[in-house]
Amino acid sequence: MEIYFDEAGNSGQNLLDKNQPVFVVASINFSLDETKEILSYINTDSSEIHFNRLRKYGKYHSQILNSLNHELITSERVKVIYYDKRFALIAHIVDQLIEPVFHHRGIDLYKKGLNLTYSNSLYHFGFYEWNKDLFEIFLNLFQSMIREKTELSINTFYQSAHILNEFIEDYQKQLLEPILASRKYIVPILDAIEKYSIDLTLPSVTRLADLWNKEVDHNLNIVHDDSKQIEFWKDFIFLVSKMIGNERVEVGFDYRKMTYPLAIDSVELKSSKDVIQIQLADLIASSLSYCIKKIHIDKSTDDKFANDILASKLGNIKS
């Protein structure tokens, strides 16, 4: 079963890109004829349909919306995943720094969703209660430490954490205490981090693949737009799909479960110029990225096009 993927808002390991604060991955299961039918409303002389070019011209808005409201746009044929990238970076702080500290203290951070509580708490206090400038410096320096792995980047990050800790109420300091305590383990933590460990492409593709398989019970042939991240992770995807045994096992807690090995037979990287289904996946991902950024990040509630996307069939699929 072929599933076509594309993404919008990909800034790699820079999750603090102010111009692209939202990352969306769209996956679709449409035949060539179905895809042509969905895109038939869009009349352009270009050989390739790109949302970010078309959205600049008002005449294309209604055409795009006609495609997004096509009867074939359903939760059974379209699956998407999206992120506020700042929140995702905070979740990485919880995963990469706080979880090892809790593990050494004999606490499973994931068992009762404590990782989610922690991520939400850091996001709330960081952006709404604490000194926002200091918190953003703290986030930037964490990202730099993950990317650079140098002694200077390590020391600079933990200095920023101590400074932030000085400016918060005493009862809130317990939120930062495990982060400060992670300094003891930071060398093995960073040694285990790969080039694209905080990039969001791999978890998006694997999570969506798991959702597809749970619904259709078929092995997947993934066709993804050219992606250096997916190229980097292809061997890992093969490992967790083909090399970890035949017995399928659910991993995780409550609704946060995935089944391994993943039911992925192949991953192909192709140019969107050559595969019209990837162009449709781009239209879907980019439409949602635009809509979410305008309404939920920029708070531009008067943007008609964004509101129309949100009210469309696409805006109401399960995600």
PDB file of C-alpha atoms in Angstrom:
ATOM      1  CA  MET A   1       0.000   0.000   0.000  1.00  0.00           C
ATOM      2  CA  GLU A   2       1.547   3.292  -1.087  1.00  0.00           C
ATOM      3  CA  ILE A   3       1.335   6.314   1.219  1.00  0.00           C
ATOM      4  CA  TYR A   4       2.628   9.691   0.022  1.00  0.00           C
ATOM      5  CA  PHE A   5       4.265  12.149   2.423  1.00  0.00           C
ATOM      6  CA  ASP A   6       5.257  15.788   2.372  1.00  0.00           C
ATOM      7  CA  GLU A   7       5.905  18.419   5.000  1.00  0.00           C
ATOM      8  CA  ALA A   8       5.688  22.139   5.587  1.00  0.00           C
ATOM      9  CA  GLY A   9       7.635  24.377   7.931  1.00  0.00           C
ATOM     10  CA  ASN A  10      10.731  22.200   8.060  1.00  0.00           C
ATOM     11  CA  SER A  11      13.639  24.162   9.535  1.00  0.00           C
ATOM     12  CA  GLY A  12      15.620  21.083  10.548  1.00  0.00           C
ATOM     13  CA  GLN A  13      17.119  21.287  14.024  1.00  0.00           C
ATOM     14  CA  ASN A  14      16.217  24.969  14.352  1.00  0.00           C
ATOM     15  CA  LEU A  15      12.928  24.632  16.202  1.00  0.00           C
ATOM     16  CA  LEU A  16      12.963  28.339  17.106  1.00  0.00           C
ATOM     17  CA  ASP A  17      12.629  29.648  13.552  1.00  0.00           C
ATOM     18  CA  LYS A  18      10.265  32.597  13.995  1.00  0.00           C
ATOM     19  CA  ASN A  19       9.281  32.547  10.316  1.00  0.00           C
ATOM     20  CA  GLN A  20       8.248  28.880  10.469  1.00  0.00           C
ATOM     21  CA  PRO A  21       6.910  28.220  13.978  1.00  0.00           C
ATOM     22  CA  VAL A  22       4.677  25.330  12.884  1.00  0.00           C
ATOM     23  CA  PHE A  23       5.769  22.003  11.397  1.00  0.00           C
ATOM     24  CA  VAL A  24       3.223  19.825   9.595  1.00  0.00           C
ATOM     25  CA  VAL A  25       3.582  16.427   7.934  1.00  0.00           C
ATOM     26  CA  ALA A  26       0.781  15.200   5.679  1.00  0.00           C
ATOM     27  CA  SER A  27       0.324  11.626   4.479  1.00  0.00           C
ATOM     28  CA  ILE A  28      -2.234  10.576   1.886  1.00  0.00           C
ATOM     29  CA  ASN A  29      -3.503   7.449   0.182  1.00  0.00           C
ATOM     30  CA  PHE A  30      -4.845   8.467  -3.226  1.00  0.00           C
ATOM     31  CA  SER A  31      -4.472   6.943  -6.663  1.00  0.00           C
ATOM     32  CA  LEU A  32      -3.123   8.999  -9.547  1.00  0.00           C
ATOM     33  CA  ASP A  33      -6.620   9.565 -10.954  1.00  0.00           C
ATOM     34  CA  GLU A  34      -8.058  10.534  -7.571  1.00  0.00           C
ATOM     35  CA  THR A  35      -5.241  13.013  -7.009  1.00  0.00           C
ATOM     36  CA  LYS A  36      -5.756  14.604 -10.401  1.00  0.00           C
ATOM     37  CA  GLU A  37      -9.462  14.939  -9.648  1.00  0.00           C
ATOM     38  CA  ILE A  38      -8.830  16.622  -6.273  1.00  0.00           C
ATOM     39  CA  LEU A  39      -6.360  19.057  -7.825  1.00  0.00           C
ATOM     40  CA  SER A  40      -8.442  19.699 -10.950  1.00  0.00           C
ATOM     41  CA  TYR A  41      -9.902  22.869  -9.390  1.00  0.00           C
ATOM     42  CA  ILE A  42      -6.501  24.562  -9.406  1.00  0.00           C
ATOM     43  CA  ASN A  43      -5.780  26.212 -12.741  1.00  0.00           C
ATOM     44  CA  THR A  44      -2.178  27.272 -13.002  1.00  0.00           C
ATOM     45  CA  ASP A  45       0.362  27.373 -15.808  1.00  0.00           C
ATOM     46  CA  SER A  46       3.037  26.021 -13.503  1.00  0.00           C
ATOM     47  CA  SER A  47       4.122  22.420 -13.959  1.00  0.00           C
ATOM     48  CA  GLU A  48       3.995  21.955 -10.184  1.00  0.00           C
ATOM     49  CA  ILE A  49       1.411  22.982  -7.599  1.00  0.00           C
ATOM     50  CA  HIS A  50       2.963  24.769  -4.610  1.00  0.00           C
ATOM     51  CA  PHE A  51       0.743  26.249  -1.907  1.00  0.00           C
ATOM     52  CA  ASN A  52       3.270  28.867  -0.810  1.00  0.00           C
ATOM     53  CA  ARG A  53       3.363  30.338  -4.300  1.00  0.00           C
ATOM     54  CA  LEU A  54      -0.366  30.112  -4.978  1.00  0.00           C
ATOM     55  CA  ARG A  55      -1.491  31.589  -1.637  1.00  0.00           C
ATOM     56  CA  LYS A  56       0.064  34.949  -2.544  1.00  0.00           C
ATOM     57  CA  TYR A  57      -2.648  35.497  -5.156  1.00  0.00           C
ATOM     58  CA  GLY A  58      -6.245  35.863  -4.040  1.00  0.00           C
ATOM     59  CA  LYS A  59      -7.591  34.303  -7.233  1.00  0.00           C
ATOM     60  CA  TYR A  60      -6.210  30.918  -6.157  1.00  0.00           C
ATOM     61  CA  HIS A  61      -7.749  30.898  -2.678  1.00  0.00           C
ATOM     62  CA  SER A  62     -11.150  29.618  -3.761  1.00  0.00           C
ATOM     63  CA  GLN A  63      -9.505  27.039  -6.032  1.00  0.00           C
ATOM     64  CA  ILE A  64      -7.375  25.722  -3.156  1.00  0.00           C
ATOM     65  CA  LEU A  65     -10.418  25.604  -0.883  1.00  0.00           C
ATOM     66  CA  ASN A  66     -12.363  23.627  -3.495  1.00  0.00           C
ATOM     67  CA  SER A  67      -9.600  21.014  -3.429  1.00  0.00           C
ATOM     68  CA  LEU A  68      -9.491  20.974   0.372  1.00  0.00           C
ATOM     69  CA  ASN A  69     -13.269  20.478   0.465  1.00  0.00           C
ATOM     70  CA  HIS A  70     -13.308  17.630  -2.056  1.00  0.00           C
ATOM     71  CA  GLU A  71     -15.411  14.662  -0.969  1.00  0.00           C
ATOM     72  CA  LEU A  72     -12.323  12.427  -0.959  1.00  0.00           C
ATOM     73  CA  ILE A  73     -10.625  14.524   1.742  1.00  0.00           C
ATOM     74  CA  THR A  74     -11.467  12.348   4.758  1.00  0.00           C
ATOM     75  CA  SER A  75      -9.708  11.054   7.854  1.00  0.00           C
ATOM     76  CA  GLU A  76      -9.556   7.623   6.213  1.00  0.00           C
ATOM     77  CA  ARG A  77      -7.501   8.931   3.277  1.00  0.00           C
ATOM     78  CA  VAL A  78      -5.562  11.802   4.870  1.00  0.00           C
ATOM     79  CA  LYS A  79      -3.561  11.735   8.094  1.00  0.00           C
ATOM     80  CA  VAL A  80      -1.580  14.661   9.419  1.00  0.00           C
ATOM     81  CA  ILE A  81       0.595  15.496  12.394  1.00  0.00           C
ATOM     82  CA  TYR A  82       1.589  18.999  13.431  1.00  0.00           C
ATOM     83  CA  TYR A  83       3.673  20.785  16.034  1.00  0.00           C
ATOM     84  CA  ASP A  84       4.185  24.104  17.715  1.00  0.00           C
ATOM     85  CA  LYS A  85       7.946  23.826  17.324  1.00  0.00           C
ATOM     86  CA  ARG A  86       8.701  25.793  20.491  1.00  0.00           C
ATOM     87  CA  PHE A  87       6.651  23.280  22.462  1.00  0.00           C
ATOM     88  CA  ALA A  88       8.457  20.444  20.679  1.00  0.00           C
ATOM     89  CA  LEU A  89      11.812  21.881  21.750  1.00  0.00           C
ATOM     90  CA  ILE A  90      10.614  22.053  25.354  1.00  0.00           C
ATOM     91  CA  ALA A  91       9.480  18.426  25.084  1.00  0.00           C
ATOM     92  CA  HIS A  92      13.026  17.596  23.935  1.00  0.00           C
ATOM     93  CA  ILE A  93      14.391  19.237  27.087  1.00  0.00           C
ATOM     94  CA  VAL A  94      12.138  16.900  29.053  1.00  0.00           C
ATOM     95  CA  ASP A  95      13.203  13.854  27.008  1.00  0.00           C
ATOM     96  CA  GLN A  96      16.905  14.585  26.754  1.00  0.00           C
ATOM     97  CA  LEU A  97      17.706  16.178  30.124  1.00  0.00           C
ATOM     98  CA  ILE A  98      14.965  15.512  32.664  1.00  0.00           C
ATOM     99  CA  GLU A  99      14.216  11.868  31.787  1.00  0.00           C
ATOM    100  CA  PRO A 100      17.803  10.651  32.452  1.00  0.00           C
ATOM    101  CA  VAL A 101      17.753  12.364  35.857  1.00  0.00           C
ATOM    102  CA  PHE A 102      14.410  10.761  36.734  1.00  0.00           C
ATOM    103  CA  HIS A 103      15.662   7.412  35.468  1.00  0.00           C
ATOM    104  CA  HIS A 104      18.658   7.556  37.815  1.00  0.00           C
ATOM    105  CA  ARG A 105      16.215   8.359  40.627  1.00  0.00           C
ATOM    106  CA  GLY A 106      14.132   5.279  39.804  1.00  0.00           C
ATOM    107  CA  ILE A 107      11.184   7.210  38.336  1.00  0.00           C
ATOM    108  CA  ASP A 108       9.555   6.358  34.987  1.00  0.00           C
ATOM    109  CA  LEU A 109       8.790   9.787  33.516  1.00  0.00           C
ATOM    110  CA  TYR A 110       6.451   8.356  30.868  1.00  0.00           C
ATOM    111  CA  LYS A 111       4.341   5.871  32.798  1.00  0.00           C
ATOM    112  CA  LYS A 112       1.615   8.243  33.938  1.00  0.00           C
ATOM    113  CA  GLY A 113       2.214  11.002  31.419  1.00  0.00           C
ATOM    114  CA  LEU A 114       4.473  13.003  33.737  1.00  0.00           C
ATOM    115  CA  ASN A 115       6.542  13.976  30.685  1.00  0.00           C
ATOM    116  CA  LEU A 116       3.450  15.679  29.225  1.00  0.00           C
ATOM    117  CA  THR A 117       2.709  17.478  32.470  1.00  0.00           C
ATOM    118  CA  TYR A 118       6.326  18.611  32.647  1.00  0.00           C
ATOM    119  CA  SER A 119       6.351  19.873  29.054  1.00  0.00           C
ATOM    120  CA  ASN A 120       3.103  21.785  29.499  1.00  0.00           C
ATOM    121  CA  SER A 121       4.294  23.286  32.780  1.00  0.00           C
ATOM    122  CA  LEU A 122       7.610  24.483  31.342  1.00  0.00           C
ATOM    123  CA  TYR A 123       5.822  25.961  28.328  1.00  0.00           C
ATOM    124  CA  HIS A 124       3.263  27.767  30.477  1.00  0.00           C
ATOM    125  CA  PHE A 125       5.663  29.158  33.070  1.00  0.00           C
ATOM    126  CA  GLY A 126       8.364  29.953  30.510  1.00  0.00           C
ATOM    127  CA  PHE A 127       6.190  32.009  28.217  1.00  0.00           C
ATOM    128  CA  TYR A 128       3.514  33.334  30.584  1.00  0.00           C
ATOM    129  CA  GLU A 129       4.954  33.560  34.111  1.00  0.00           C
ATOM    130  CA  TRP A 130       8.746  33.810  33.985  1.00  0.00           C
ATOM    131  CA  ASN A 131      10.981  36.371  32.314  1.00  0.00           C
ATOM    132  CA  LYS A 132      10.252  35.572  28.677  1.00  0.00           C
ATOM    133  CA  ASP A 133      13.550  36.954  27.377  1.00  0.00           C
ATOM    134  CA  LEU A 134      15.567  34.796  29.777  1.00  0.00           C
ATOM    135  CA  PHE A 135      13.472  31.760  28.896  1.00  0.00           C
ATOM    136  CA  GLU A 136      13.999  32.257  25.163  1.00  0.00           C
ATOM    137  CA  ILE A 137      17.757  32.597  25.727  1.00  0.00           C
ATOM    138  CA  PHE A 138      17.589  29.356  27.731  1.00  0.00           C
ATOM    139  CA  LEU A 139      15.789  27.595  24.831  1.00  0.00           C
ATOM    140  CA  ASN A 140      18.214  28.942  22.237  1.00  0.00           C
ATOM    141  CA  LEU A 141      21.214  27.805  24.240  1.00  0.00           C
ATOM    142  CA  PHE A 142      19.714  24.326  24.783  1.00  0.00           C
ATOM    143  CA  GLN A 143      19.246  24.001  21.026  1.00  0.00           C
ATOM    144  CA  SER A 144      22.810  25.201  20.420  1.00  0.00           C
ATOM    145  CA  MET A 145      24.179  22.694  22.932  1.00  0.00           C
ATOM    146  CA  ILE A 146      22.339  19.830  21.228  1.00  0.00           C
ATOM    147  CA  ARG A 147      23.647  20.876  17.816  1.00  0.00           C
ATOM    148  CA  GLU A 148      27.227  21.805  18.754  1.00  0.00           C
ATOM    149  CA  LYS A 149      28.034  19.469  21.686  1.00  0.00           C
ATOM    150  CA  THR A 150      31.023  21.616  22.703  1.00  0.00           C
ATOM    151  CA  GLU A 151      32.233  22.377  26.208  1.00  0.00           C
ATOM    152  CA  LEU A 152      31.488  26.048  25.604  1.00  0.00           C
ATOM    153  CA  SER A 153      27.910  25.347  24.502  1.00  0.00           C
ATOM    154  CA  ILE A 154      27.390  23.078  27.524  1.00  0.00           C
ATOM    155  CA  ASN A 155      28.688  25.612  30.021  1.00  0.00           C
ATOM    156  CA  THR A 156      26.775  28.466  28.418  1.00  0.00           C
ATOM    157  CA  PHE A 157      23.492  26.541  28.527  1.00  0.00           C
ATOM    158  CA  TYR A 158      23.807  25.590  32.198  1.00  0.00           C
ATOM    159  CA  GLN A 159      24.798  29.164  33.083  1.00  0.00           C
ATOM    160  CA  SER A 160      21.568  30.340  31.435  1.00  0.00           C
ATOM    161  CA  ALA A 161      19.605  27.725  33.405  1.00  0.00           C
ATOM    162  CA  HIS A 162      21.101  28.969  36.686  1.00  0.00           C
ATOM    163  CA  ILE A 163      20.333  32.595  35.768  1.00  0.00           C
ATOM    164  CA  LEU A 164      16.750  31.697  34.877  1.00  0.00           C
ATOM    165  CA  ASN A 165      16.450  29.828  38.178  1.00  0.00           C
ATOM    166  CA  GLU A 166      17.461  32.962  40.100  1.00  0.00           C
ATOM    167  CA  PHE A 167      14.556  34.939  38.666  1.00  0.00           C
ATOM    168  CA  ILE A 168      11.684  32.581  39.456  1.00  0.00           C
ATOM    169  CA  GLU A 169       9.645  32.002  42.604  1.00  0.00           C
ATOM    170  CA  ASP A 170      11.000  29.463  45.089  1.00  0.00           C
ATOM    171  CA  TYR A 171       8.048  27.083  44.657  1.00  0.00           C
ATOM    172  CA  GLN A 172       8.698  27.008  40.882  1.00  0.00           C
ATOM    173  CA  LYS A 173      12.379  26.084  41.187  1.00  0.00           C
ATOM    174  CA  GLN A 174      11.479  22.397  41.384  1.00  0.00           C
ATOM    175  CA  LEU A 175      10.689  22.559  37.655  1.00  0.00           C
ATOM    176  CA  LEU A 176      14.263  23.511  36.822  1.00  0.00           C
ATOM    177  CA  GLU A 177      15.988  21.372  39.471  1.00  0.00           C
ATOM    178  CA  PRO A 178      16.206  18.197  37.295  1.00  0.00           C
ATOM    179  CA  ILE A 179      17.549  20.279  34.392  1.00  0.00           C
ATOM    180  CA  LEU A 180      20.315  21.656  36.587  1.00  0.00           C
ATOM    181  CA  ALA A 181      20.958  18.133  37.924  1.00  0.00           C
ATOM    182  CA  SER A 182      21.359  16.805  34.356  1.00  0.00           C
ATOM    183  CA  ARG A 183      24.779  18.531  34.159  1.00  0.00           C
ATOM    184  CA  LYS A 184      26.182  15.419  35.831  1.00  0.00           C
ATOM    185  CA  TYR A 185      25.063  13.222  32.903  1.00  0.00           C
ATOM    186  CA  ILE A 186      25.378  15.633  29.979  1.00  0.00           C
ATOM    187  CA  VAL A 187      28.388  14.003  28.273  1.00  0.00           C
ATOM    188  CA  PRO A 188      26.742  10.572  27.760  1.00  0.00           C
ATOM    189  CA  ILE A 189      23.454  12.346  26.955  1.00  0.00           C
ATOM    190  CA  LEU A 190      25.065  14.309  24.123  1.00  0.00           C
ATOM    191  CA  ASP A 191      27.072  11.305  22.936  1.00  0.00           C
ATOM    192  CA  ALA A 192      23.782   9.481  22.304  1.00  0.00           C
ATOM    193  CA  ILE A 193      22.243  12.305  20.275  1.00  0.00           C
ATOM    194  CA  GLU A 194      22.349  11.925  16.493  1.00  0.00           C
ATOM    195  CA  LYS A 195      22.623  14.655  13.871  1.00  0.00           C
ATOM    196  CA  TYR A 196      18.845  14.985  13.458  1.00  0.00           C
ATOM    197  CA  SER A 197      17.704  13.849  16.903  1.00  0.00           C
ATOM    198  CA  ILE A 198      15.637  16.969  17.619  1.00  0.00           C
ATOM    199  CA  ASP A 199      14.385  17.298  14.049  1.00  0.00           C
ATOM    200  CA  LEU A 200      10.709  16.371  13.844  1.00  0.00           C
ATOM    201  CA  THR A 201      10.670  14.438  10.563  1.00  0.00           C
ATOM    202  CA  LEU A 202      11.467  10.939  11.847  1.00  0.00           C
ATOM    203  CA  PRO A 203       8.923  10.841  14.702  1.00  0.00           C
ATOM    204  CA  SER A 204       6.300  12.256  12.333  1.00  0.00           C
ATOM    205  CA  VAL A 205       6.818   9.601   9.671  1.00  0.00           C
ATOM    206  CA  THR A 206       7.002   6.697  12.127  1.00  0.00           C
ATOM    207  CA  ARG A 207       3.965   7.882  14.091  1.00  0.00           C
ATOM    208  CA  LEU A 208       1.888   8.351  10.940  1.00  0.00           C
ATOM    209  CA  ALA A 209       3.001   4.969   9.614  1.00  0.00           C
ATOM    210  CA  ASP A 210       1.814   3.386  12.853  1.00  0.00           C
ATOM    211  CA  LEU A 211      -1.561   5.152  12.569  1.00  0.00           C
ATOM    212  CA  TRP A 212      -2.011   4.003   8.969  1.00  0.00           C
ATOM    213  CA  ASN A 213      -1.173   0.419   9.820  1.00  0.00           C
ATOM    214  CA  LYS A 214      -3.550   0.311  12.783  1.00  0.00           C
ATOM    215  CA  GLU A 215      -6.359   1.444  10.490  1.00  0.00           C
ATOM    216  CA  VAL A 216      -5.715  -0.406   7.230  1.00  0.00           C
ATOM    217  CA  ASP A 217      -3.696  -3.438   8.412  1.00  0.00           C
ATOM    218  CA  HIS A 218      -1.393  -3.316   5.376  1.00  0.00           C
ATOM    219  CA  ASN A 219       2.346  -2.958   5.125  1.00  0.00           C
ATOM    220  CA  LEU A 220       3.304   0.424   3.741  1.00  0.00           C
ATOM    221  CA  ASN A 221       5.441   1.601   0.872  1.00  0.00           C
ATOM    222  CA  ILE A 222       6.265   5.186   1.808  1.00  0.00           C
ATOM    223  CA  VAL A 223       6.923   7.703  -0.957  1.00  0.00           C
ATOM    224  CA  HIS A 224       8.350  10.869   0.597  1.00  0.00           C
ATOM    225  CA  ASP A 225       9.404  14.139  -0.969  1.00  0.00           C
ATOM    226  CA  ASP A 226      13.181  14.451  -1.161  1.00  0.00           C
ATOM    227  CA  SER A 227      14.343  14.830   2.429  1.00  0.00           C
ATOM    228  CA  LYS A 228      17.874  14.794   3.812  1.00  0.00           C
ATOM    229  CA  GLN A 229      16.435  13.860   7.194  1.00  0.00           C
ATOM    230  CA  ILE A 230      14.615  10.788   5.880  1.00  0.00           C
ATOM    231  CA  GLU A 231      17.696   9.843   3.861  1.00  0.00           C
ATOM    232  CA  PHE A 232      19.701  10.024   7.100  1.00  0.00           C
ATOM    233  CA  TRP A 233      17.189   7.877   9.018  1.00  0.00           C
ATOM    234  CA  LYS A 234      16.443   5.260   6.309  1.00  0.00           C
ATOM    235  CA  ASP A 235      18.641   2.617   7.947  1.00  0.00           C
ATOM    236  CA  PHE A 236      16.984   3.239  11.308  1.00  0.00           C
ATOM    237  CA  ILE A 237      13.513   2.948   9.760  1.00  0.00           C
ATOM    238  CA  PHE A 238      14.606  -0.340   8.177  1.00  0.00           C
ATOM    239  CA  LEU A 239      15.907  -1.490  11.569  1.00  0.00           C
ATOM    240  CA  VAL A 240      12.640  -0.844  13.442  1.00  0.00           C
ATOM    241  CA  SER A 241      10.611  -2.302  10.565  1.00  0.00           C
ATOM    242  CA  LYS A 242      12.564  -5.405   9.539  1.00  0.00           C
ATOM    243  CA  MET A 243      15.345  -6.198  11.987  1.00  0.00           C
ATOM    244  CA  ILE A 244      13.798  -6.349  15.457  1.00  0.00           C
ATOM    245  CA  GLY A 245      11.863  -9.594  15.163  1.00  0.00           C
ATOM    246  CA  ASN A 246       8.527 -10.755  13.813  1.00  0.00           C
ATOM    247  CA  GLU A 247       6.349 -10.597  16.919  1.00  0.00           C
ATOM    248  CA  ARG A 248       4.456  -7.319  17.017  1.00  0.00           C
ATOM    249  CA  VAL A 249       4.528  -5.578  20.389  1.00  0.00           C
ATOM    250  CA  GLU A 250       2.794  -2.432  21.622  1.00  0.00           C
ATOM    251  CA  VAL A 251       5.187  -0.019  23.306  1.00  0.00           C
ATOM    252  CA  GLY A 252       4.087   2.884  25.495  1.00  0.00           C
ATOM    253  CA  PHE A 253       1.285   3.796  27.861  1.00  0.00           C
ATOM    254  CA  ASP A 254      -2.485   4.489  27.610  1.00  0.00           C
ATOM    255  CA  TYR A 255      -3.225   6.246  24.290  1.00  0.00           C
ATOM    256  CA  ARG A 256       0.497   6.923  23.710  1.00  0.00           C
ATOM    257  CA  LYS A 257       1.362   3.581  22.153  1.00  0.00           C
ATOM    258  CA  MET A 258       3.081   2.449  18.975  1.00  0.00           C
ATOM    259  CA  THR A 259       3.403  -1.045  17.572  1.00  0.00           C
ATOM    260  CA  TYR A 260       6.806  -2.483  16.647  1.00  0.00           C
ATOM    261  CA  PRO A 261       8.175  -3.638  14.331  1.00  0.00           C
ATOM    262  CA  LEU A 262       6.737  -0.908  12.120  1.00  0.00           C
ATOM    263  CA  ALA A 263       4.826  -2.237   9.118  1.00  0.00           C
ATOM    264  CA  ILE A 264       6.969  -0.433   6.540  1.00  0.00           C
ATOM    265  CA  ASP A 265       8.193  -2.374   3.524  1.00  0.00           C
ATOM    266  CA  SER A 266      10.033   0.456   1.765  1.00  0.00           C
ATOM    267  CA  VAL A 267      10.857   4.158   1.836  1.00  0.00           C
ATOM    268  CA  GLU A 268      11.420   5.983  -1.445  1.00  0.00           C
ATOM    269  CA  LEU A 269      12.492   9.592  -1.835  1.00  0.00           C
ATOM    270  CA  LYS A 270      11.125  11.257  -4.955  1.00  0.00           C
ATOM    271  CA  SER A 271      10.834  14.755  -6.348  1.00  0.00           C
ATOM    272  CA  SER A 272       7.418  16.373  -6.099  1.00  0.00           C
ATOM    273  CA  LYS A 273       7.844  17.394  -9.746  1.00  0.00           C
ATOM    274  CA  ASP A 274       7.572  13.745 -10.684  1.00  0.00           C
ATOM    275  CA  VAL A 275       4.837  12.612  -8.268  1.00  0.00           C
ATOM    276  CA  ILE A 276       1.550  14.511  -8.229  1.00  0.00           C
ATOM    277  CA  GLN A 277       0.472  12.818  -4.987  1.00  0.00           C
ATOM    278  CA  ILE A 278       3.407  14.523  -3.244  1.00  0.00           C
ATOM    279  CA  GLN A 279       2.155  17.834  -4.625  1.00  0.00           C
ATOM    280  CA  LEU A 280      -1.225  17.167  -3.037  1.00  0.00           C
ATOM    281  CA  ALA A 281       0.476  16.231   0.243  1.00  0.00           C
ATOM    282  CA  ASP A 282       2.352  19.542   0.047  1.00  0.00           C
ATOM    283  CA  LEU A 283      -0.890  21.443  -0.543  1.00  0.00           C
ATOM    284  CA  ILE A 284      -2.436  19.790   2.521  1.00  0.00           C
ATOM    285  CA  ALA A 285       0.584  20.248   4.800  1.00  0.00           C
ATOM    286  CA  SER A 286       1.212  23.837   3.717  1.00  0.00           C
ATOM    287  CA  SER A 287      -2.463  24.818   4.002  1.00  0.00           C
ATOM    288  CA  LEU A 288      -2.571  23.562   7.583  1.00  0.00           C
ATOM    289  CA  SER A 289       0.766  25.153   8.435  1.00  0.00           C
ATOM    290  CA  TYR A 290      -0.471  28.516   7.146  1.00  0.00           C
ATOM    291  CA  CYS A 291      -3.794  28.192   8.949  1.00  0.00           C
ATOM    292  CA  ILE A 292      -2.312  27.151  12.311  1.00  0.00           C
ATOM    293  CA  LYS A 293       0.368  29.858  12.209  1.00  0.00           C
ATOM    294  CA  LYS A 294      -2.102  32.629  11.406  1.00  0.00           C
ATOM    295  CA  ILE A 295      -4.801  31.648  13.884  1.00  0.00           C
ATOM    296  CA  HIS A 296      -2.978  29.995  16.782  1.00  0.00           C
ATOM    297  CA  ILE A 297       0.512  31.538  16.690  1.00  0.00           C
ATOM    298  CA  ASP A 298      -0.003  35.019  15.220  1.00  0.00           C
ATOM    299  CA  LYS A 299      -3.560  35.278  16.633  1.00  0.00           C
ATOM    300  CA  SER A 300      -4.702  36.774  13.296  1.00  0.00           C
ATOM    301  CA  THR A 301      -8.303  35.723  13.739  1.00  0.00           C
ATOM    302  CA  ASP A 302      -9.444  38.056  10.949  1.00  0.00           C
ATOM    303  CA  ASP A 303      -7.458  36.218   8.234  1.00  0.00           C
ATOM    304  CA  LYS A 304     -10.308  34.985   6.009  1.00  0.00           C
ATOM    305  CA  PHE A 305      -8.250  32.466   4.067  1.00  0.00           C
ATOM    306  CA  ALA A 306      -6.885  30.880   7.255  1.00  0.00           C
ATOM    307  CA  ASN A 307     -10.374  30.691   8.746  1.00  0.00           C
ATOM    308  CA  ASP A 308     -11.738  29.158   5.552  1.00  0.00           C
ATOM    309  CA  ILE A 309      -9.028  26.474   5.686  1.00  0.00           C
ATOM    310  CA  LEU A 310      -9.868  25.780   9.309  1.00  0.00           C
ATOM    311  CA  ALA A 311     -13.560  25.410   8.397  1.00  0.00           C
ATOM    312  CA  SER A 312     -12.840  23.173   5.391  1.00  0.00           C
ATOM    313  CA  LYS A 313     -13.078  19.384   5.277  1.00  0.00           C
ATOM    314  CA  LEU A 314      -9.315  19.292   5.656  1.00  0.00           C
ATOM    315  CA  GLY A 315      -9.491  21.484   8.767  1.00  0.00           C
ATOM    316  CA  ASN A 316     -11.853  18.988  10.364  1.00  0.00           C
ATOM    317  CA  ILE A 317     -10.086  15.696   9.741  1.00  0.00           C
ATOM    318  CA  LYS A 318      -8.727  13.762  12.710  1.00  0.00           C
ATOM    319  CA  SER A 319      -5.133  14.654  13.514  1.00  0.00           C
TER     320      SER A 319
END
